[in-house]
Each structure stands twice: as C-alpha cells, then as structure tokens.
Coordinates of N, CA and C in Angstrom, one line a residue:
M1 N -46.8 43.2 -72.6 CA -47.0 44.7 -72.5 C -48.1 45.0 -73.5
S2 N -49.0 45.9 -73.1 CA -50.0 46.3 -74.0 C -49.5 47.6 -74.7
I3 N -50.0 47.7 -75.9 CA -49.6 48.9 -76.7 C -50.1 50.1 -76.0
K4 N -51.3 50.0 -75.4 CA -52.0 51.1 -74.7 C -51.0 51.7 -73.6
H5 N -50.5 50.8 -72.8 CA -49.6 51.2 -71.7 C -48.3 51.7 -72.2
G6 N -47.8 51.1 -73.3 CA -46.6 51.6 -73.9 C -46.7 53.0 -74.4
L7 N -47.8 53.3 -75.0 CA -48.0 54.7 -75.5 C -48.2 55.7 -74.4
L8 N -48.9 55.3 -73.3 CA -49.1 56.1 -72.2 C -47.7 56.5 -71.6
A9 N -46.8 55.4 -71.5 CA -45.5 55.7 -70.9 C -44.7 56.6 -71.8
L10 N -44.8 56.5 -73.1 CA -44.1 57.4 -74.0 C -44.6 58.8 -74.0
L11 N -45.9 59.0 -73.6 CA -46.4 60.3 -73.5 C -46.1 61.0 -72.1
A12 N -45.6 60.2 -71.1 CA -45.4 60.7 -69.8 C -44.4 61.9 -69.8
P13 N -43.3 61.8 -70.6 CA -42.4 63.0 -70.6 C -43.0 64.3 -71.3
G14 N -43.9 64.1 -72.1 CA -44.5 65.2 -72.8 C -45.3 64.8 -74.0
P15 N -46.1 65.8 -74.6 CA -46.9 65.5 -75.8 C -46.1 65.0 -77.0
K16 N -46.8 64.2 -77.8 CA -46.2 63.7 -79.0 C -47.3 63.4 -80.0
Y17 N -46.9 63.3 -81.3 CA -47.9 62.9 -82.3 C -47.7 61.4 -82.6
G18 N -48.6 60.8 -83.3 CA -48.7 59.3 -83.5 C -47.4 58.7 -84.1
Y19 N -46.8 59.3 -85.1 CA -45.6 58.7 -85.7 C -44.4 58.7 -84.8
Q20 N -44.3 59.8 -84.0 CA -43.3 59.9 -83.0 C -43.4 58.7 -82.0
L21 N -44.7 58.5 -81.6 CA -44.9 57.4 -80.6 C -44.5 56.0 -81.2
K22 N -44.9 55.8 -82.5 CA -44.5 54.6 -83.1 C -43.0 54.4 -83.2
A23 N -42.3 55.4 -83.6 CA -40.8 55.4 -83.7 C -40.2 55.2 -82.3
E24 N -40.6 55.9 -81.3 CA -40.1 55.7 -80.0 C -40.4 54.4 -79.4
F25 N -41.6 53.9 -79.6 CA -42.0 52.5 -79.1 C -41.0 51.5 -79.7
E26 N -40.8 51.6 -81.0 CA -39.9 50.6 -81.6 C -38.4 50.8 -81.2
A27 N -38.0 52.0 -81.0 CA -36.6 52.2 -80.5 C -36.5 51.7 -79.1
T28 N -37.5 52.0 -78.3 CA -37.4 51.6 -76.9 C -37.4 50.1 -76.7
T29 N -38.2 49.4 -77.6 CA -38.2 47.9 -77.5 C -37.2 47.2 -78.4
G30 N -36.2 48.0 -78.9 CA -35.2 47.4 -79.7 C -35.7 46.9 -81.0
S31 N -36.8 47.4 -81.5 CA -37.5 47.0 -82.7 C -37.9 45.5 -82.6
A32 N -38.0 45.0 -81.3 CA -38.5 43.7 -81.1 C -40.0 43.5 -81.3
W33 N -40.7 44.7 -81.2 CA -42.1 44.7 -81.3 C -42.5 45.8 -82.3
P34 N -42.4 45.5 -83.6 CA -42.8 46.5 -84.6 C -44.2 46.8 -84.5
L35 N -44.6 48.1 -84.7 CA -46.0 48.5 -84.6 C -46.4 49.0 -86.0
N36 N -47.7 48.7 -86.3 CA -48.3 49.2 -87.5 C -48.8 50.6 -87.1
I37 N -48.7 51.6 -87.9 CA -49.1 52.9 -87.6 C -50.6 52.9 -87.3
G38 N -51.3 52.0 -88.0 CA -52.8 51.9 -87.8 C -53.1 51.5 -86.3
Q39 N -52.3 50.6 -85.8 CA -52.4 50.2 -84.4 C -52.2 51.3 -83.5
V40 N -51.3 52.2 -83.8 CA -51.0 53.3 -82.9 C -52.2 54.3 -82.9
Y41 N -52.7 54.6 -84.1 CA -53.8 55.6 -84.1 C -55.1 55.0 -83.6
S42 N -55.3 53.7 -83.8 CA -56.6 53.2 -83.2 C -56.5 53.1 -81.7
T43 N -55.3 52.8 -81.2 CA -55.1 52.9 -79.7 C -55.2 54.3 -79.2
L44 N -54.6 55.2 -79.9 CA -54.8 56.6 -79.5 C -56.2 57.1 -79.4
Q45 N -57.0 56.6 -80.4 CA -58.4 57.0 -80.4 C -59.1 56.4 -79.2
R46 N -58.8 55.1 -78.9 CA -59.4 54.5 -77.7 C -59.0 55.2 -76.4
L47 N -57.7 55.6 -76.3 CA -57.3 56.3 -75.1 C -57.9 57.7 -75.0
E48 N -58.1 58.3 -76.1 CA -58.7 59.7 -76.1 C -60.2 59.5 -75.7
K49 N -60.9 58.5 -76.3 CA -62.3 58.3 -75.9 C -62.4 57.9 -74.4
G50 N -61.4 57.2 -73.9 CA -61.5 56.8 -72.5 C -61.0 57.9 -71.6
G51 N -60.6 59.0 -72.1 CA -60.2 60.2 -71.2 C -58.8 60.1 -70.7
Q52 N -58.0 59.2 -71.2 CA -56.6 59.0 -70.7 C -55.6 59.9 -71.4
I53 N -56.0 60.3 -72.6 CA -55.1 61.3 -73.4 C -56.1 62.3 -74.0
E54 N -55.5 63.4 -74.4 CA -56.3 64.4 -75.1 C -55.4 65.1 -76.2
A55 N -56.0 65.7 -77.2 CA -55.3 66.5 -78.2 C -54.7 67.7 -77.5
D56 N -53.5 68.0 -77.8 CA -52.8 69.1 -77.2 C -52.7 70.2 -78.2
G57 N -53.8 70.9 -78.4 CA -53.9 72.0 -79.4 C -54.5 71.5 -80.7
E58 N -54.4 72.3 -81.7 CA -55.0 72.0 -83.0 C -54.0 71.2 -83.8
P59 N -54.5 70.4 -84.8 CA -53.6 69.7 -85.7 C -52.6 70.7 -86.4
D60 N -51.4 70.3 -86.7 CA -50.4 71.2 -87.4 C -50.8 71.3 -88.8
D61 N -49.9 72.0 -89.6 CA -50.2 72.2 -91.0 C -50.2 70.9 -91.8
D62 N -49.6 69.9 -91.3 CA -49.6 68.5 -92.0 C -50.8 67.7 -91.5
G63 N -51.6 68.2 -90.6 CA -52.7 67.5 -90.1 C -52.4 66.6 -88.9
R64 N -51.2 66.6 -88.4 CA -50.8 65.8 -87.3 C -51.4 66.4 -86.0
V65 N -51.9 65.4 -85.2 CA -52.4 65.8 -83.9 C -51.4 65.4 -82.8
V66 N -51.1 66.3 -81.9 CA -50.2 66.1 -80.8 C -51.1 65.7 -79.6
Y67 N -50.7 64.6 -79.0 CA -51.4 64.0 -77.8 C -50.7 64.2 -76.5
A68 N -51.4 64.4 -75.4 CA -50.8 64.6 -74.1 C -51.6 63.7 -73.1
L69 N -51.0 63.3 -72.1 CA -51.6 62.5 -71.0 C -52.6 63.4 -70.2
T70 N -53.6 62.8 -69.8 CA -54.6 63.5 -68.8 C -54.2 63.0 -67.4
P71 N -54.8 63.6 -66.4 CA -54.6 63.0 -65.1 C -55.1 61.5 -65.0
A72 N -56.2 61.2 -65.7 CA -56.6 59.8 -65.7 C -55.6 58.9 -66.4
G73 N -54.9 59.4 -67.4 CA -53.9 58.6 -68.1 C -52.7 58.4 -67.2
R74 N -52.3 59.4 -66.4 CA -51.2 59.3 -65.5 C -51.6 58.3 -64.4
E75 N -52.8 58.3 -64.0 CA -53.3 57.3 -62.9 C -53.2 55.9 -63.5
E76 N -53.7 55.7 -64.7 CA -53.7 54.4 -65.4 C -52.2 53.9 -65.5
L77 N -51.3 54.8 -65.9 CA -49.9 54.4 -66.1 C -49.3 54.1 -64.8
A78 N -49.6 54.8 -63.7 CA -49.0 54.5 -62.4 C -49.5 53.2 -61.9
G79 N -50.8 52.9 -62.2 CA -51.3 51.6 -61.8 C -50.7 50.4 -62.5
W80 N -50.4 50.7 -63.8 CA -49.8 49.6 -64.6 C -48.3 49.4 -64.1
F81 N -47.6 50.4 -63.9 CA -46.2 50.3 -63.4 C -46.1 49.6 -62.0
S82 N -47.1 49.8 -61.2 CA -47.1 49.3 -59.8 C -47.7 47.9 -59.7
S83 N -48.2 47.3 -60.8 CA -48.9 46.0 -60.8 C -48.0 45.0 -61.5
P84 N -47.6 43.9 -60.8 CA -46.8 42.9 -61.5 C -47.7 42.2 -62.5
I85 N -47.0 41.6 -63.5 CA -47.8 40.8 -64.6 C -47.8 39.4 -64.2
A86 N -49.0 38.9 -64.0 CA -49.2 37.5 -63.6 C -48.9 36.5 -64.8
Q87 N -48.3 35.4 -64.5 CA -48.1 34.4 -65.6 C -49.3 34.0 -66.3
E88 N -50.5 34.0 -65.6 CA -51.7 33.5 -66.2 C -52.2 34.6 -67.2
S89 N -51.8 35.8 -67.1 CA -52.3 36.8 -67.9 C -51.6 36.9 -69.3
R90 N -50.6 36.1 -69.4 CA -49.8 36.2 -70.7 C -50.5 35.3 -71.7
P91 N -50.3 35.6 -73.0 CA -51.0 34.9 -74.0 C -50.6 33.4 -74.0
R92 N -51.5 32.6 -74.6 CA -51.2 31.1 -74.7 C -49.9 30.9 -75.4
D93 N -49.2 29.9 -75.0 CA -47.9 29.5 -75.7 C -48.2 28.6 -76.9
E94 N -48.2 29.2 -78.0 CA -48.5 28.5 -79.3 C -47.5 27.3 -79.5
L95 N -46.3 27.5 -79.1 CA -45.3 26.4 -79.3 C -45.6 25.2 -78.4
A96 N -46.0 25.5 -77.2 CA -46.3 24.4 -76.3 C -47.5 23.6 -76.8
I97 N -48.5 24.3 -77.3 CA -49.7 23.7 -77.8 C -49.3 22.9 -79.1
K98 N -48.5 23.5 -79.9 CA -48.1 22.8 -81.2 C -47.4 21.5 -80.9
L99 N -46.5 21.5 -79.9 CA -45.8 20.3 -79.5 C -46.7 19.2 -78.9
A100 N -47.6 19.7 -78.1 CA -48.6 18.8 -77.5 C -49.4 18.1 -78.5
M101 N -49.8 18.9 -79.5 CA -50.6 18.3 -80.6 C -49.8 17.4 -81.5
A102 N -48.5 17.7 -81.7 CA -47.6 16.9 -82.5 C -47.4 15.5 -81.9
V103 N -47.3 15.5 -80.6 CA -47.1 14.2 -79.9 C -48.3 13.2 -80.2
N104 N -49.5 13.7 -80.3 CA -50.6 12.9 -80.4 C -51.3 12.8 -81.8
T105 N -50.6 13.4 -82.8 CA -51.1 13.4 -84.1 C -50.4 12.4 -85.0
P106 N -51.2 11.4 -85.5 CA -50.6 10.3 -86.3 C -49.8 10.9 -87.5
G107 N -48.7 10.4 -87.8 CA -47.9 10.8 -89.0 C -47.0 12.0 -88.7
V108 N -47.0 12.6 -87.5 CA -46.2 13.7 -87.2 C -45.1 13.3 -86.3
D109 N -43.8 13.6 -86.6 CA -42.7 13.3 -85.8 C -42.4 14.5 -84.9
A110 N -42.8 14.4 -83.6 CA -42.6 15.5 -82.7 C -41.2 15.9 -82.6
R111 N -40.3 14.9 -82.7 CA -38.8 15.3 -82.7 C -38.4 16.2 -83.8
E112 N -39.0 16.0 -85.0 CA -38.7 16.9 -86.1 C -39.3 18.3 -85.8
V113 N -40.4 18.4 -85.2 CA -41.0 19.7 -84.8 C -40.1 20.4 -83.8
V114 N -39.5 19.6 -82.9 CA -38.6 20.2 -81.9 C -37.3 20.7 -82.6
Q115 N -36.8 19.9 -83.5 CA -35.6 20.3 -84.2 C -35.8 21.5 -85.0
A116 N -36.9 21.6 -85.7 CA -37.2 22.8 -86.6 C -37.2 24.0 -85.7
Q117 N -37.9 23.9 -84.5 CA -38.0 25.0 -83.6 C -36.6 25.4 -83.1
R118 N -35.8 24.4 -82.7 CA -34.5 24.7 -82.2 C -33.7 25.5 -83.2
R119 N -33.7 25.0 -84.5 CA -33.0 25.8 -85.5 C -33.4 27.2 -85.6
Q120 N -34.7 27.4 -85.5 CA -35.2 28.8 -85.6 C -34.8 29.6 -84.3
A121 N -34.8 29.0 -83.2 CA -34.5 29.6 -81.9 C -33.0 30.0 -82.0
M122 N -32.1 29.1 -82.4 CA -30.7 29.4 -82.5 C -30.4 30.5 -83.5
S123 N -31.1 30.6 -84.6 CA -31.0 31.7 -85.5 C -31.4 33.0 -84.8
S124 N -32.5 33.0 -84.1 CA -32.9 34.2 -83.4 C -31.9 34.6 -82.4
L125 N -31.4 33.6 -81.7 CA -30.4 33.9 -80.6 C -29.2 34.6 -81.2
Q126 N -28.7 34.1 -82.4 CA -27.6 34.7 -83.1 C -27.9 36.2 -83.5
S127 N -29.1 36.4 -84.0 CA -29.5 37.7 -84.4 C -29.6 38.7 -83.2
L128 N -30.2 38.2 -82.1 CA -30.3 39.0 -80.9 C -29.0 39.4 -80.3
T129 N -28.1 38.4 -80.4 CA -26.7 38.7 -79.9 C -26.0 39.8 -80.7
R130 N -26.2 39.8 -82.0 CA -25.7 40.8 -82.8 C -26.3 42.2 -82.5
V131 N -27.6 42.2 -82.3 CA -28.3 43.4 -81.9 C -27.8 43.9 -80.6
K132 N -27.6 43.1 -79.6 CA -27.2 43.5 -78.3 C -25.8 44.1 -78.4
A133 N -24.9 43.5 -79.3 CA -23.6 44.1 -79.5 C -23.6 45.5 -80.1
S134 N -24.7 45.8 -80.8 CA -24.7 47.1 -81.4 C -25.4 48.2 -80.6
V135 N -26.0 47.8 -79.4 CA -26.7 48.7 -78.6 C -25.7 49.2 -77.5
P136 N -25.6 50.5 -77.4 CA -24.7 51.1 -76.4 C -25.2 50.8 -75.0
D137 N -24.3 50.5 -74.0 CA -24.7 50.2 -72.6 C -25.6 51.3 -72.0
E138 N -25.4 52.6 -72.5 CA -26.1 53.7 -71.9 C -27.6 53.7 -72.3
D139 N -27.9 52.9 -73.4 CA -29.3 52.8 -73.8 C -30.0 51.7 -73.0
L140 N -30.2 52.0 -71.7 CA -30.6 51.0 -70.8 C -31.9 50.3 -71.2
A141 N -32.9 51.1 -71.7 CA -34.2 50.5 -72.0 C -34.0 49.4 -73.1
R142 N -33.3 49.7 -74.1 CA -33.1 48.8 -75.2 C -32.2 47.6 -74.8
V143 N -31.2 47.8 -74.0 CA -30.4 46.7 -73.5 C -31.2 45.7 -72.6
M144 N -32.1 46.3 -71.8 CA -33.0 45.4 -71.0 C -33.9 44.6 -71.8
V145 N -34.5 45.2 -72.8 CA -35.5 44.5 -73.7 C -34.7 43.4 -74.5
V146 N -33.6 43.7 -75.0 CA -32.8 42.7 -75.8 C -32.4 41.6 -74.9
D147 N -31.9 41.9 -73.6 CA -31.6 40.9 -72.7 C -32.8 40.0 -72.4
S148 N -34.0 40.6 -72.2 CA -35.2 39.8 -72.0 C -35.4 38.8 -73.1
L149 N -35.3 39.3 -74.3 CA -35.5 38.5 -75.5 C -34.5 37.3 -75.6
I150 N -33.3 37.7 -75.3 CA -32.2 36.6 -75.3 C -32.5 35.6 -74.3
F151 N -32.8 36.0 -73.0 CA -33.1 35.0 -72.0 C -34.3 34.2 -72.4
A152 N -35.3 34.8 -73.0 CA -36.5 34.0 -73.4 C -36.2 32.9 -74.4
V153 N -35.3 33.3 -75.4 CA -34.9 32.3 -76.4 C -34.1 31.2 -75.8
E154 N -33.2 31.6 -74.9 CA -32.3 30.6 -74.2 C -33.2 29.6 -73.4
A155 N -34.3 30.2 -72.7 CA -35.2 29.3 -71.9 C -35.9 28.4 -72.9
E156 N -36.3 28.9 -74.1 CA -37.0 28.1 -75.0 C -36.1 26.9 -75.5
V157 N -34.8 27.2 -75.7 CA -33.9 26.1 -76.2 C -33.8 25.1 -75.0
S158 N -33.7 25.6 -73.8 CA -33.5 24.6 -72.7 C -34.8 23.8 -72.6
W159 N -36.0 24.4 -72.8 CA -37.2 23.6 -72.7 C -37.3 22.6 -73.9
L160 N -36.8 23.0 -75.1 CA -36.8 22.1 -76.2 C -35.9 20.9 -75.9
D161 N -34.8 21.2 -75.3 CA -33.9 20.1 -74.9 C -34.6 19.1 -74.0
R162 N -35.4 19.6 -73.0 CA -36.1 18.8 -72.1 C -37.2 18.0 -72.9
C163 N -37.9 18.7 -73.8 CA -38.9 18.0 -74.6 C -38.3 16.8 -75.4
E164 N -37.2 17.1 -76.0 CA -36.5 16.1 -76.8 C -36.1 14.9 -75.9
A165 N -35.6 15.2 -74.7 CA -35.2 14.1 -73.8 C -36.5 13.2 -73.4
R166 N -37.6 13.9 -73.2 CA -38.8 13.2 -72.9 C -39.3 12.3 -74.0
L167 N -39.2 12.9 -75.2 CA -39.6 12.1 -76.4 C -38.7 10.9 -76.6
R168 N -37.4 11.1 -76.4 CA -36.5 10.0 -76.5 C -36.8 8.9 -75.5
K169 N -37.1 9.3 -74.3 CA -37.4 8.4 -73.2 C -38.7 7.7 -73.5
A170 N -39.7 8.4 -74.0 CA -41.0 7.7 -74.3 C -40.8 6.7 -75.5
R171 N -40.0 7.1 -76.4 CA -39.7 6.1 -77.6 C -39.0 4.9 -77.1
T172 N -38.0 5.1 -76.2 CA -37.3 3.9 -75.7 C -38.2 3.1 -74.8
A173 N -39.1 3.7 -74.1 CA -40.0 2.9 -73.2 C -41.0 2.1 -73.9
K174 N -41.3 2.4 -75.2 CA -42.3 1.6 -76.0 C -41.8 0.2 -76.1
T175 N -42.7 -0.7 -75.9 CA -42.3 -2.2 -76.1 C -42.4 -2.5 -77.6
P176 N -41.7 -3.5 -78.0 CA -41.8 -3.9 -79.4 C -43.2 -4.3 -79.8
E177 N -44.0 -4.8 -78.9 CA -45.4 -5.2 -79.2 C -46.2 -4.0 -79.5
K178 N -46.0 -2.9 -78.8 CA -46.7 -1.6 -79.0 C -46.3 -1.0 -80.4
E179 N -45.0 -1.1 -80.7 CA -44.6 -0.5 -82.0 C -45.1 -1.3 -83.1
A180 N -45.3 -2.7 -83.0 CA -45.8 -3.5 -84.0 C -47.3 -3.2 -84.3
V181 N -48.0 -2.8 -83.3 CA -49.4 -2.5 -83.4 C -49.6 -1.2 -84.2
Q182 N -48.7 -0.2 -83.9 CA -48.8 1.1 -84.6 C -48.3 1.0 -86.0

C-alpha cells in the first residue's frame, strides 16, 4: 500500500489535517505501519501539487491546514481500489535475497540464518496474536490488517521450514570427497 493512497482513502469521508491523518492511518493499520509525520506532510504536498487534494479553507489558529479530496483525488482513489496489486509490483523480498546470499557465502551457515529468522518470526507471531486479542471484532479494518500480518508471518515460518529442509537435504547429498575439498 502506498502512503499516498492510504491518505486519499482517509480523506474520502471528509477533510482532515495532517496529524489526524497520521493517527487514523496508524489506527487503521493496527499500528503495523507507523508513519513519520514528515512522510505525511511531504505526501500531502505532492498530492496537493498533483491536484488530488486541496486546502479546505485557511490554516487554523495553530497553523494547521485541513485537506480535502478533489475530484481528481476521488478518481485516483477509485482507480486504486479497483486495481488488484500484482505480485511483481511488491518490493523485493530482503529475506529471500539474504538466504540466497548466505547459501553461497563462505563461512556463513545458512541454517543459522534460518534459525535466527524463525526466532524473530515466532516472536512477531506471539506479539501479533496478543494485538489481535485486544482488537474488538467490530473494528473490521484493524482485524483484517492484523490477520494479514499474522498470515504473512505464518507463511514465512512455513517457507523457513522448507528452506531448512532443503539445506538439510543438500548437506546430506554432499559426498565425503566434496566436504574434504571444502
């Protein structure tokens, strides 16, 4: 998800100022994606420059600007909601790259890399499970985000299990002659 589209979605119900958007973004995503307020304001500036949002009146006494969607912003948002996200458009998987490099880097035990990642994933899974237990079922947006995070960690653990099995199989397949050379 892009911050841009998240902010546009949060503006759909009505105008808001930057800090409100930050707080609502974090609440909606179950605090899984914390935002820096600077990210919010720089994105708002780009959206305003692009004609997708506009200031809704003058700044208040504290200097806060309230932003509202423009018709172009509503059109952009509708396009985003109606377009599926392709697997290819997601960022590179740093963990997959790290493990691939570990397999071929002398002096690195890829099994240890897998184990360290599994420990971290299990810790994350426990934390997410606690978060889910604290979210009321009526808070559908947060429940869905937390469920997605839980499923992603569970998938990572399953993939790590498969990686470990492949590493074990590769180690077993080595002949004593090959091990003596290394």
